Coordinates of C-alpha atoms in Angstrom, one line a residue:
M1317 CA -0.1 0.2 0.1
P1318 CA 1.6 3.5 -0.9
H1319 CA 1.9 5.8 1.7
R1320 CA -0.6 8.4 2.0
K1321 CA -0.6 12.1 3.2
L1322 CA -3.4 14.2 4.3
P1323 CA -5.1 15.9 2.1
P1324 CA -4.5 19.4 1.9
P1325 CA -6.6 22.3 4.1
G1326 CA -10.0 22.6 2.4
L1327 CA -10.3 19.5 0.9
A1328 CA -11.8 17.9 3.9
T1329 CA -14.3 18.6 6.4
A1330 CA -12.8 18.7 10.1
R1331 CA -14.7 15.2 10.5
D1332 CA -13.4 13.5 7.7
A1333 CA -9.7 15.2 8.8
C1334 CA -10.3 14.0 12.2
A1335 CA -10.9 10.7 11.0
L1336 CA -7.6 10.5 9.2
L1337 CA -5.5 11.5 11.5
W1338 CA -7.2 8.1 13.5
L1339 CA -6.0 6.6 11.1
L1340 CA -2.6 8.1 10.7
P1341 CA -0.9 5.4 12.8
F1342 CA -2.4 2.2 11.1
L1343 CA -1.5 3.6 7.5
F1344 CA 1.7 4.1 8.4
W1345 CA 2.0 0.3 10.0
L1346 CA 0.1 -1.3 7.0
G1347 CA 2.2 0.4 4.7
C1348 CA 5.5 -1.0 6.2
S1349 CA 4.1 -4.1 6.6
G1350 CA 5.7 -6.2 3.0
N1351 CA 2.1 -5.7 0.8
I1352 CA 2.3 -5.0 -2.8
G1353 CA -0.8 -3.3 -4.0
P1354 CA -2.1 -4.2 -7.8
A1355 CA 0.5 -2.6 -9.6
G1356 CA 3.0 -4.9 -8.6
P1357 CA 6.8 -4.8 -7.8
T1358 CA 8.8 -1.4 -8.4
P1359 CA 10.8 -1.5 -11.2
N1360 CA 14.0 -0.4 -9.4
G1361 CA 13.7 -4.0 -7.5
E1362 CA 12.4 -2.3 -3.8
D1363 CA 10.3 -3.6 -1.8
A1364 CA 7.1 -1.7 -3.5
G1365 CA 4.5 -0.2 -0.5
C1366 CA 7.9 -0.5 2.2
V1367 CA 9.4 2.7 1.8
E1368 CA 8.9 5.8 4.3
P1369 CA 9.6 8.4 1.5
P1370 CA 12.4 11.3 4.0
P1371 CA 11.2 14.0 5.6
E1372 CA 10.4 17.2 3.0
D1373 CA 12.5 19.4 5.3
G1374 CA 14.8 20.2 8.6
S1375 CA 18.5 18.8 9.3
D1376 CA 17.9 15.5 8.1
A1377 CA 16.1 16.2 4.9
G1378 CA 16.8 13.3 2.2
V1379 CA 16.8 10.3 4.9
P1380 CA 14.8 7.7 5.7
A1381 CA 13.0 8.0 8.5
D1382 CA 13.3 4.5 10.1
V1383 CA 17.2 3.6 9.1
L1384 CA 18.7 1.4 11.4
V1385 CA 22.3 2.9 12.2
P1386 CA 25.2 1.5 11.2
S1387 CA 25.9 -0.6 14.5
R1388 CA 21.8 -2.0 14.8
L1389 CA 22.4 -2.5 11.1
L1390 CA 25.3 -5.0 11.9
R1391 CA 23.8 -6.5 15.0
R1392 CA 20.5 -7.4 13.0
S1393 CA 23.1 -8.8 10.1
A1394 CA 25.5 -11.3 12.8
L1395 CA 21.8 -12.0 13.8
A1396 CA 20.8 -13.2 10.4
L1397 CA 23.8 -14.9 9.2
R1398 CA 25.2 -16.5 12.1
G1399 CA 22.7 -16.4 15.0
E1400 CA 25.1 -14.5 17.3
P1401 CA 25.7 -10.8 18.2
P1402 CA 28.6 -9.0 16.7
T1403 CA 31.8 -9.3 18.9
G1404 CA 33.1 -6.2 20.2
E1405 CA 36.5 -6.5 17.9
E1406 CA 33.8 -6.3 15.4
Y1407 CA 31.9 -3.4 17.2
A1408 CA 35.3 -1.5 17.3
A1409 CA 36.2 -2.6 13.6
L1410 CA 32.9 -0.4 12.8
E1411 CA 33.4 2.4 14.9
A1412 CA 37.1 2.8 13.3
A1413 CA 36.2 3.0 9.6
G1414 CA 34.4 6.4 10.1
N1415 CA 31.3 8.4 8.8
E1416 CA 28.3 6.5 8.4
A1417 CA 28.7 6.2 5.3
A1418 CA 32.3 4.3 5.5
Q1419 CA 30.0 2.6 8.7
R1420 CA 27.2 1.3 6.5
A1421 CA 30.2 0.0 3.4
Y1422 CA 32.1 -1.8 6.5
V1423 CA 28.7 -3.6 7.4
S1424 CA 28.8 -4.8 3.8
A1425 CA 31.7 -6.5 3.8
F1426 CA 30.8 -7.9 7.0
V1427 CA 27.8 -9.6 4.9
D1428 CA 29.7 -11.1 2.0
R1429 CA 32.4 -12.2 4.5
T1430 CA 30.1 -13.8 6.6
L1431 CA 28.3 -15.4 3.3
Q1432 CA 31.9 -17.3 2.9
E1433 CA 32.5 -18.0 6.4
P1434 CA 31.8 -21.4 7.8
T1435 CA 29.3 -20.3 10.4
F1436 CA 27.5 -19.6 7.7
Y1437 CA 27.2 -23.3 6.6
R1438 CA 26.3 -24.4 9.7
T1439 CA 23.0 -21.5 10.1
L1440 CA 21.8 -23.5 7.2
F1441 CA 22.3 -26.5 8.6
E1442 CA 20.6 -25.2 11.5
T1443 CA 17.8 -24.0 9.5
A1444 CA 17.4 -27.0 7.9
R1445 CA 17.3 -28.9 10.7
D1446 CA 14.4 -27.0 12.8
W1447 CA 12.5 -26.8 9.4
F1448 CA 12.7 -30.2 8.3
N1449 CA 12.9 -31.9 12.2
I1450 CA 12.9 -35.7 11.0
P1451 CA 13.0 -37.3 14.0
P1452 CA 15.8 -39.9 14.4
V1453 CA 15.1 -43.8 13.2
G1454 CA 12.6 -45.4 15.5
P1455 CA 13.8 -48.5 17.8
S1456 CA 12.7 -51.8 16.7
A1457 CA 12.3 -52.7 19.9
D1458 CA 14.3 -52.2 23.3
P1459 CA 17.2 -49.7 22.6
P1460 CA 19.6 -50.0 20.9
E1461 CA 18.2 -51.9 18.7
Y1462 CA 17.0 -49.7 15.8
G1463 CA 18.0 -51.8 12.9
L1464 CA 18.8 -49.2 9.7
Q1465 CA 22.6 -50.5 9.6
Q1466 CA 21.8 -54.5 7.9
Q1467 CA 25.3 -55.1 9.1
R1468 CA 26.8 -57.7 11.8
S1469 CA 28.5 -56.8 15.2
I1470 CA 32.4 -57.5 16.1
V1471 CA 33.9 -57.0 19.0
R1472 CA 37.3 -56.7 20.0
C1473 CA 38.6 -60.4 21.6
P1474 CA 39.8 -58.9 25.2
E1475 CA 42.6 -59.0 26.8
G1476 CA 43.9 -62.1 28.2
T1477 CA 42.3 -64.5 25.7
P1478 CA 44.5 -65.9 22.9
K1479 CA 43.5 -63.6 20.2
A1480 CA 43.7 -60.5 21.9
G1481 CA 42.8 -57.5 20.2
A1482 CA 41.7 -59.9 16.8
W1483 CA 37.8 -58.9 15.8
K1484 CA 34.8 -61.6 16.2
Y1485 CA 31.2 -61.7 16.4
F1486 CA 29.5 -60.7 19.4
R1487 CA 26.8 -63.7 19.6
D1488 CA 27.1 -67.0 18.1
D1489 CA 30.8 -67.6 18.4
K1490 CA 32.1 -67.9 22.0
D1491 CA 35.2 -69.9 21.3
A1492 CA 36.6 -67.3 18.8
C1493 CA 38.7 -66.0 21.2
H1494 CA 40.8 -69.0 21.7
G1495 CA 40.7 -70.0 18.5
L1496 CA 38.4 -72.5 18.4
K1497 CA 35.5 -73.2 16.2
P1498 CA 32.3 -74.6 18.4
D1499 CA 33.1 -78.0 17.3
G1500 CA 36.8 -77.3 19.4
T1501 CA 38.8 -76.9 15.5
P1502 CA 41.1 -74.4 14.9
A1503 CA 39.3 -71.1 14.3
E1504 CA 39.7 -69.3 11.0
E1505 CA 41.8 -66.0 10.7
R1506 CA 42.1 -63.3 8.5
A1507 CA 43.8 -59.9 8.4
L1508 CA 42.6 -57.5 6.1
E1509 CA 42.1 -53.9 5.6
P1510 CA 39.1 -52.7 7.3
W1511 CA 36.5 -50.0 5.7
W1512 CA 36.0 -48.0 8.7
A1513 CA 39.2 -47.9 9.4
P1514 CA 41.2 -47.8 5.8
G1515 CA 45.4 -47.9 5.8
T1516 CA 44.4 -50.0 8.6
T1517 CA 45.1 -53.8 8.8
T1518 CA 42.5 -55.9 11.6
V1519 CA 42.4 -59.4 12.3
L1520 CA 39.4 -61.0 12.0
V1521 CA 38.8 -64.5 13.7
G1522 CA 36.0 -67.1 13.7
F1523 CA 32.7 -67.1 11.9
A1524 CA 34.0 -63.6 10.8
A1525 CA 36.6 -64.8 9.3
S1526 CA 34.9 -67.1 7.1
V1527 CA 34.9 -66.6 3.3
S1528 CA 33.3 -70.2 2.3
P1529 CA 30.5 -69.4 -0.4
T1530 CA 28.0 -71.4 2.2
G1531 CA 26.9 -71.3 5.6
Q1532 CA 24.3 -72.4 8.1
T1533 CA 21.3 -71.1 9.3
Y1534 CA 17.8 -72.3 11.4
D1535 CA 14.4 -72.1 10.0
A1536 CA 11.8 -71.1 12.3
S1537 CA 11.4 -75.0 13.1
G1538 CA 14.7 -75.1 14.2
F1539 CA 15.6 -77.1 11.1
P1540 CA 19.5 -76.1 9.3
V1541 CA 19.4 -74.5 6.2
T1542 CA 22.0 -73.6 3.9
V1543 CA 22.6 -70.5 2.5
N1544 CA 24.6 -68.7 -0.4
C1545 CA 26.8 -66.2 2.0
A1546 CA 27.3 -63.9 -1.3
T1547 CA 23.7 -63.0 -1.0
A1548 CA 22.0 -64.3 2.9
G1549 CA 24.1 -61.0 4.2
P1550 CA 25.1 -60.9 8.2
V1551 CA 23.5 -63.8 9.3
A1552 CA 24.5 -67.5 10.0
N1553 CA 28.5 -68.5 10.1
C1554 CA 28.9 -66.9 6.4
G1555 CA 31.7 -64.0 6.8
C1556 CA 32.3 -60.2 7.0
G1557 CA 33.8 -60.2 3.5
P1558 CA 36.0 -58.2 1.5
A1559 CA 36.9 -55.2 3.7
A1560 CA 35.1 -56.5 6.1
A1561 CA 32.1 -54.6 4.6
R1562 CA 29.2 -56.8 6.0
C1563 CA 30.1 -55.6 9.3
H1564 CA 30.4 -52.9 11.7
A1565 CA 33.3 -52.6 14.7
D1566 CA 31.3 -52.2 18.3
T1567 CA 33.7 -50.1 20.2
G1568 CA 31.4 -49.0 23.1
S1569 CA 30.3 -50.8 26.0
Y1570 CA 27.2 -52.6 24.2
P1571 CA 26.9 -53.5 20.9
G1572 CA 24.8 -50.9 19.0
W1573 CA 24.8 -47.9 21.2
E1574 CA 27.6 -46.6 19.6
D1575 CA 25.5 -46.0 16.5
Y1576 CA 22.3 -45.4 17.9
G1577 CA 23.4 -43.1 20.4
L1578 CA 21.9 -39.4 19.4
H1579 CA 25.1 -37.8 21.5
S1580 CA 27.3 -39.4 18.9
P1581 CA 28.6 -36.9 16.3
Q1582 CA 29.6 -40.5 14.3
G1583 CA 26.6 -42.8 15.3
Q1584 CA 24.9 -44.0 12.4
R1585 CA 21.7 -43.2 13.8
R1586 CA 22.0 -39.5 13.8
L1587 CA 23.6 -39.5 10.7
V1588 CA 20.6 -40.6 8.6
A1589 CA 18.4 -37.7 10.6
E1590 CA 20.5 -35.4 10.0
E1591 CA 21.5 -35.8 6.1
P1592 CA 18.6 -33.9 4.2
A1593 CA 19.2 -30.4 6.4
R1594 CA 23.8 -31.3 5.9
L1595 CA 22.4 -31.5 2.3
F1596 CA 20.2 -28.3 2.1
A1597 CA 23.3 -26.9 3.9
H1598 CA 26.1 -28.5 1.4
L1599 CA 23.4 -26.6 -1.3
G1600 CA 23.8 -23.3 -0.3
W1601 CA 27.4 -23.8 0.3
H1602 CA 28.4 -24.5 -3.1
D1603 CA 25.7 -22.3 -4.4
R1604 CA 24.0 -25.1 -5.7
P1605 CA 20.5 -24.7 -7.4
M1606 CA 18.4 -25.5 -3.8
T1607 CA 16.0 -27.6 -6.4
D1608 CA 18.9 -30.3 -6.3
L1609 CA 17.5 -31.0 -2.9
I1610 CA 14.4 -32.8 -3.8
L1611 CA 15.4 -33.6 -7.9
G1612 CA 19.2 -34.6 -7.1
S1613 CA 20.5 -37.6 -7.9
Y1614 CA 23.8 -37.4 -5.3
S1615 CA 23.6 -36.7 -1.6
V1616 CA 25.6 -35.7 1.5
G1617 CA 27.6 -38.0 3.9
P1618 CA 30.1 -40.0 5.8
T1619 CA 31.7 -42.9 5.5
R1620 CA 29.6 -44.7 8.3
L1621 CA 26.1 -43.5 6.8
Q1622 CA 26.7 -44.3 3.2
A1623 CA 27.5 -47.9 4.3
A1624 CA 23.7 -48.1 4.9
Y1625 CA 23.5 -47.4 1.5
V1626 CA 25.8 -49.9 0.6
M1627 CA 23.7 -52.1 2.2
Q1628 CA 20.4 -51.7 0.8
G1629 CA 21.9 -52.5 -2.4
L1630 CA 23.4 -55.6 -1.2
A1631 CA 20.4 -56.7 0.8
G1632 CA 18.7 -56.7 -2.8
E1633 CA 21.8 -59.1 -3.9
L1634 CA 24.1 -56.3 -5.8
T1635 CA 26.8 -58.8 -4.7
Y1636 CA 29.2 -56.7 -6.9
L1637 CA 29.0 -53.3 -4.7
L1638 CA 31.3 -55.6 -2.4
E1639 CA 34.5 -55.1 -4.5
D1640 CA 33.7 -51.8 -4.2
D1641 CA 36.1 -49.6 -2.0
S1642 CA 34.6 -45.9 -3.9
W1643 CA 32.6 -45.3 -0.4
W1644 CA 35.7 -46.1 2.3
R1645 CA 39.0 -45.1 0.6
P1646 CA 40.2 -41.7 0.8
S1647 CA 42.0 -41.8 -2.4
R1648 CA 38.4 -42.3 -4.1
F1649 CA 36.8 -39.6 -2.5
A1650 CA 39.5 -37.2 -2.4
S1651 CA 38.1 -34.1 -4.1
A1652 CA 34.7 -35.0 -2.9
P1653 CA 32.9 -31.5 -2.5
V1654 CA 32.9 -31.2 1.7
D1655 CA 31.1 -29.1 4.2
P1656 CA 33.6 -26.3 5.3
D1657 CA 34.3 -28.0 8.4
H1658 CA 36.2 -30.9 7.1
R1659 CA 39.0 -31.7 4.7
Q1660 CA 38.6 -33.1 1.5
G1661 CA 39.5 -37.2 1.9
D1662 CA 37.6 -36.9 5.4
P1663 CA 36.0 -40.1 6.1
T1664 CA 34.0 -38.0 8.2
A1665 CA 32.6 -35.3 6.1
W1666 CA 29.8 -34.5 5.0
R1667 CA 31.4 -35.3 1.8
E1668 CA 29.4 -35.4 -1.8
Y1669 CA 28.2 -38.8 -2.9
S1670 CA 26.2 -40.0 -6.0
V1671 CA 23.4 -42.0 -4.2
P1672 CA 23.0 -44.3 -7.2
A1673 CA 26.5 -45.9 -7.2
R1674 CA 25.7 -46.7 -3.3
N1675 CA 22.6 -48.3 -3.6
P1676 CA 21.8 -48.7 -7.5
F1677 CA 18.0 -49.6 -7.2
F1678 CA 18.0 -45.6 -6.4
L1679 CA 18.4 -44.6 -10.2
E1680 CA 20.1 -42.2 -12.0
E1681 CA 17.4 -41.9 -14.6
R1682 CA 15.7 -38.7 -14.2
D1683 CA 12.3 -40.0 -16.2
Y1684 CA 12.3 -44.0 -15.1
R1685 CA 8.4 -44.6 -15.7
Y1686 CA 7.2 -48.5 -14.6
D1687 CA 3.3 -49.0 -14.8
P1688 CA 2.6 -52.5 -12.8
R1689 CA -1.4 -52.2 -14.8
T1690 CA 0.6 -52.8 -17.5
Q1691 CA 4.2 -54.2 -17.1
S1692 CA 4.8 -57.5 -15.0
T1693 CA 9.0 -57.3 -15.4
A1694 CA 10.5 -56.6 -12.0
M1695 CA 10.9 -52.8 -11.8
K1696 CA 14.8 -51.9 -11.9
G1697 CA 13.8 -48.9 -9.0
I1698 CA 12.8 -45.6 -8.1
P1699 CA 14.9 -42.4 -9.1
A1700 CA 17.5 -41.1 -6.3
A1701 CA 15.7 -37.8 -5.6
G1702 CA 17.7 -36.2 -2.6
M1703 CA 16.2 -35.5 0.7
L1704 CA 12.9 -37.8 -0.6
T1705 CA 15.0 -40.8 -1.0
S1706 CA 17.5 -40.7 1.8
L1707 CA 17.0 -43.3 4.0
G1708 CA 17.1 -41.0 7.3
F1709 CA 13.4 -39.7 5.5
L1710 CA 12.0 -42.8 4.6
S1711 CA 12.9 -44.8 7.4
A1712 CA 12.1 -42.2 10.0
Y1713 CA 8.1 -42.3 8.4
P1714 CA 7.5 -46.1 7.9
R1715 CA 4.2 -45.4 6.5
E1716 CA 3.6 -43.9 2.5
R1717 CA 1.3 -41.2 3.9
V1718 CA 2.7 -40.1 7.1
R1719 CA 5.7 -39.6 4.3
G1720 CA 3.2 -37.7 1.8
A1721 CA 2.1 -35.4 4.0
R1722 CA 5.4 -34.7 5.5
A1723 CA 6.7 -33.5 2.0
L1724 CA 4.6 -31.4 1.0
E1725 CA 4.0 -29.8 5.1
M1726 CA 7.9 -29.3 4.7
L1727 CA 8.7 -28.4 1.3
A1728 CA 5.4 -27.7 0.1
C1729 CA 4.5 -25.3 2.9
E1730 CA 1.0 -27.0 2.7
E1731 CA -1.4 -26.6 5.6
L1732 CA -3.5 -29.6 6.7
S1733 CA -6.2 -28.7 8.7
P1734 CA -9.2 -30.4 9.8
P1735 CA -13.0 -29.4 8.2
Q1736 CA -14.8 -26.5 9.9
G1737 CA -18.6 -27.7 9.6
Q1738 CA -18.7 -29.5 6.9
E1739 CA -20.4 -32.8 5.9
F1740 CA -19.7 -35.8 4.4
N1741 CA -20.4 -38.7 2.6
E1742 CA -20.2 -42.4 4.2
Y1743 CA -16.8 -43.9 4.8
K1744 CA -16.7 -47.2 3.6
R1745 CA -13.4 -48.0 2.6
D1746 CA -11.4 -45.8 1.1
P1747 CA -10.4 -42.0 3.2
G1748 CA -9.8 -40.2 -0.3
T1749 CA -12.8 -40.0 -1.2
E1750 CA -14.9 -41.1 1.3
G1751 CA -16.1 -39.8 5.0
T1752 CA -14.8 -36.7 7.2
C1753 CA -10.9 -37.2 6.9
Q1754 CA -11.2 -37.2 2.5
H1755 CA -10.9 -33.2 3.4
C1756 CA -6.7 -33.9 4.1
H1757 CA -7.0 -37.4 2.0
R1758 CA -8.0 -35.8 -1.6
R1759 CA -4.7 -33.7 -1.0
V1760 CA -2.1 -36.6 0.8
D1761 CA -2.9 -39.9 -1.0
P1762 CA -1.7 -38.3 -4.4
A1763 CA 1.6 -37.5 -2.9
A1764 CA 2.1 -40.7 -1.2
I1765 CA 1.0 -42.9 -3.8
H1766 CA 5.0 -41.4 -4.9
F1767 CA 6.5 -43.4 -1.7
K1768 CA 5.2 -47.0 -1.5
R1769 CA 8.1 -48.6 -2.7
F1770 CA 10.3 -48.6 0.4
A1771 CA 9.1 -50.3 4.0
K1772 CA 10.8 -52.0 6.9
M1773 CA 10.4 -55.5 7.7
G1774 CA 11.6 -57.4 11.1
H1775 CA 13.4 -56.1 14.1
G1776 CA 16.5 -54.7 14.2
F1777 CA 19.2 -56.6 16.8
E1778 CA 22.8 -55.4 17.0
G1779 CA 22.9 -53.9 13.2
H1780 CA 21.0 -56.9 11.6
G1781 CA 17.5 -58.0 12.0
A1782 CA 15.5 -55.8 10.0
T1783 CA 15.3 -56.0 6.2
Y1784 CA 14.1 -53.0 4.5
P1785 CA 12.0 -54.5 1.5
M1786 CA 11.8 -51.9 -2.3
P1787 CA 8.3 -53.9 -3.0
G1788 CA 8.2 -54.8 -7.2
V1789 CA 12.2 -53.9 -7.4
G1790 CA 15.5 -56.0 -8.4
K1791 CA 15.4 -59.9 -7.8
V1792 CA 14.8 -60.2 -3.9
W1793 CA 11.7 -58.1 -3.1
H1794 CA 8.9 -60.0 -4.4
W1795 CA 6.8 -62.9 -2.8
P1796 CA 4.0 -65.3 -3.7
A1797 CA 1.3 -64.0 -4.4
R1798 CA -0.5 -65.8 -1.2
W1799 CA 1.3 -62.7 0.8
R1800 CA -3.0 -60.8 -0.4
T1801 CA -4.3 -63.2 1.9
G1802 CA -2.1 -62.3 4.9
E1803 CA -1.8 -65.8 6.0
Y1804 CA 1.8 -67.1 8.5
P1805 CA 4.7 -66.0 7.2
Y1806 CA 2.8 -62.8 5.4
H1807 CA 0.6 -62.1 8.3
S1808 CA 2.4 -59.2 9.9
D1809 CA 4.0 -55.2 9.2
P1810 CA 4.8 -54.6 5.8
F1811 CA 2.4 -57.4 4.4
S1812 CA -0.5 -56.8 6.8
H1813 CA -0.4 -53.0 6.5
W1814 CA 0.2 -53.3 2.1
N1815 CA -3.3 -55.5 2.7
R1816 CA -5.3 -53.4 4.7
W1817 CA -4.5 -50.0 2.6
Y1818 CA -3.6 -50.7 -0.8
M1819 CA -6.6 -51.6 -1.7
P1820 CA -7.8 -52.0 -5.2
D1821 CA -10.0 -49.0 -7.1
T1822 CA -9.1 -46.2 -4.5
L1823 CA -7.4 -42.7 -4.4
L1824 CA -4.0 -44.6 -2.9
T1825 CA -4.0 -47.6 -5.4
P1826 CA -6.1 -46.7 -9.0
V1827 CA -5.8 -50.2 -9.9
T1828 CA -8.7 -52.3 -10.9
Q1829 CA -9.5 -55.2 -8.6
A1830 CA -8.9 -57.5 -12.2
Q1831 CA -5.2 -56.1 -12.7
A1832 CA -4.4 -56.8 -9.0
D1833 CA -6.0 -60.1 -9.4
A1834 CA -4.1 -60.5 -12.9
N1835 CA -0.8 -59.1 -10.9
P1836 CA -0.4 -57.9 -6.9
E1837 CA 2.0 -56.2 -7.9
A1838 CA 0.4 -54.0 -9.3
V1839 CA -1.4 -52.1 -5.9
F1840 CA 2.4 -50.8 -5.4
I1841 CA 1.5 -48.3 -8.3
D1842 CA 3.5 -45.3 -7.6
F1843 CA 3.2 -42.2 -9.6
L1844 CA -0.1 -39.9 -10.3
P1845 CA -2.4 -41.5 -13.4
A1846 CA -3.9 -39.0 -15.7
E1847 CA -6.9 -38.2 -14.4
Q1848 CA -5.7 -37.1 -10.4
T1849 CA -3.3 -34.3 -9.8
L1850 CA -1.2 -32.8 -7.0
L1851 CA -1.4 -28.9 -7.2
G1852 CA -3.2 -28.0 -10.2
Q1853 CA -0.6 -30.7 -11.9
T1854 CA -0.2 -34.0 -14.1
S1855 CA 2.4 -36.2 -13.4
D1856 CA 4.4 -37.0 -16.8
G1857 CA 4.1 -40.8 -15.4
T1858 CA 7.4 -40.5 -13.5
V1859 CA 8.1 -43.2 -10.8
G1860 CA 8.8 -42.5 -7.1
P1861 CA 9.0 -39.8 -4.9
L1862 CA 11.2 -37.7 -7.8
G1863 CA 7.9 -37.7 -9.5
F1864 CA 5.6 -36.4 -6.5
A1865 CA 9.5 -33.4 -6.8
K1866 CA 8.6 -32.6 -9.8
L1867 CA 5.2 -31.7 -9.5
I1868 CA 6.0 -29.7 -6.3
V1869 CA 8.4 -27.7 -8.7
A1870 CA 6.1 -27.5 -11.1
S1871 CA 3.4 -25.9 -8.9
G1872 CA 6.0 -23.4 -7.6
S1873 CA 5.2 -24.8 -4.0
F1874 CA 8.4 -25.4 -3.9
D1875 CA 10.0 -22.2 -4.6
R1876 CA 7.5 -20.6 -2.7
C1877 CA 8.1 -22.8 0.1
V1878 CA 11.8 -22.5 0.0
V1879 CA 11.6 -18.6 0.1
R1880 CA 9.3 -18.5 2.8
H1881 CA 11.9 -20.1 5.5
L1882 CA 14.9 -18.7 4.1
H1883 CA 13.0 -15.1 4.7
A1884 CA 12.2 -16.2 7.9
Q1885 CA 16.0 -16.9 8.7
V1886 CA 16.7 -13.1 7.7
M1887 CA 14.4 -11.6 8.5
G1888 CA 12.7 -12.9 11.7
R1889 CA 9.2 -13.7 10.2
D1890 CA 6.9 -15.3 7.1
I1891 CA 6.1 -14.2 4.7
D1892 CA 2.0 -14.5 4.3
P1893 CA 0.6 -15.9 1.0
A1894 CA -2.7 -15.4 1.6
K1895 CA -2.7 -11.3 2.7
E1896 CA 0.9 -10.8 0.9
A1897 CA 0.7 -12.9 -2.6
G1898 CA 2.5 -9.8 -4.4
Y1899 CA 5.7 -9.8 -2.2
L1900 CA 6.1 -13.2 -1.8
E1901 CA 5.9 -13.5 -5.8
D1902 CA 8.9 -10.5 -5.9
Q1903 CA 10.8 -12.3 -3.6
V1904 CA 10.2 -15.8 -5.4
A1905 CA 11.1 -13.9 -8.2
R1906 CA 14.3 -12.8 -6.8
F1907 CA 15.0 -16.1 -5.8
I1908 CA 15.1 -17.5 -9.1
S1909 CA 16.4 -14.9 -10.6
G1910 CA 19.7 -16.0 -8.4
G1911 CA 19.7 -19.4 -9.8
R1912 CA 18.0 -20.8 -6.8
K1913 CA 20.7 -20.2 -4.5
A1914 CA 21.0 -19.9 -1.2
R1915 CA 23.3 -17.3 -0.8
P1916 CA 22.9 -14.6 -3.4
Y1917 CA 18.6 -14.9 -2.4
I1918 CA 19.4 -13.9 1.4
K1919 CA 22.2 -11.8 0.8
A1920 CA 19.4 -9.4 -1.6
L1921 CA 17.4 -9.7 1.9
T1922 CA 20.0 -8.0 4.2
Q1923 CA 20.4 -5.6 0.9
S1924 CA 16.3 -4.7 0.9
D1925 CA 14.8 -1.7 2.4
L1926 CA 12.8 -4.5 4.4
F1927 CA 16.2 -5.0 6.4
Q1928 CA 17.7 -1.8 6.8
R1929 CA 14.6 -0.4 8.4
G1930 CA 13.8 -0.4 12.4
R1931 CA 14.1 1.9 15.2

């Protein structure tokens, strides 16, 4: 709203003048609220409706009325960019700069310098961590049994034993530290370079050292079963494999706690929860477009986090990953971009990596389409989609509707509120089209359909036990048609969930009963059919979370959401999309013109009239 002056004397009645005088404070407040009128943004790019005209006479003529003095502007800049006030030395340098023009130049240089300091990265990370608010992976049973690693715990043999210092399986190999097998014969022993300590030599003893291609386990009835160690994973008396990749070394007081406890910066449970926020900070620090957060095929993570992706690929029987050392050998990732707190080549650094290289079931392809209603061959996988295919996001929310709802809230700034005083048709079987719940499910289910192909099965136990099937993908994650009956062994999750909620002819599962009967895996359809839309957009058929990401980017919701959160960080307040639509669109245009990068947009905000105003 433009600044308004009182009418000249004689052009208004006394009553009108009195009314305008009463309204003047409110008109001033509205004029600086950030709203943009019908005319849209001003030609010079200033914040329309928020520029207070300078006084027309007096000693301050030509100076805007509410411009912060340099010391206050320095304080606001420091709090916005690094979350703490300026130091005494910085205030002293400001004073030493000279006159007001020189001091303002100092503040501008301070902003430029801070945007290049590690503290800016940490501010972005903390902003995203609070924004996404992704919880750590929940425990399967009693802590520390959260299960994500899909590796087997090994511990050191204690002092005083013949094999002191060697590593053995924590359970089911009690005589290994004495150099014996359970039958009393000599135990196997092997020296290797382990993935968790590159450049060193570690000794494995007992079953952990086995290189036999087959092993023995037991079925549910207790009968022995021979397994292929290359595909069976860390079970029975199979060994840890090359570089001990199928095992994780526990140095804590009890196996699992080291990776479970959130107090440990390198604990895997904490790492997977932080990955989305770290990716956001990485994009801002390295001047990448923020759309890579959900459209990119890469992510960031230290070696211990990347191990979780490799194990998921191995669980799908991509055994060639056992011979790949690119995820743990420093020379193989020496040039990967990292966070500013670590050097390149540091295994603990948050370094950039290709998600498909770690778990090839997360595809590099950007337009992969698969329709289970018409295709019966196995699905290759789902395209990698930044934080949306991160194991922290997928594992923290074990249901597709929760994933879809949270993705809408986080990344499209959707508000899913209950209805007020509405009447709905009777609920029978589909919450997307029936009953009171359809108010939200009509919006949630077209998002949730993209998040079906990742689930949890079983319970974690000291690092292994739980598995994470990707139904319909690859060679492994398929089951006989009787899984749809819910009978043993298909009576528990995730089958019970799929059987209950993946019902044909529903909004979440738009397949006919005949199609589901012909191919039970058709219920895993994970793209939006042409007859449905999300945020007004029609899908191009891309499957999985990437299909969802494309829709929210095309709708403009993602850009608006990122702008609102960056604006709140720097300016101290959100932008109301209903009352400040014009201002929001102006900010989005500014964000896009800067390549959708965080640093240029934040710099522009610190130069805006709104940022530099106050008392």
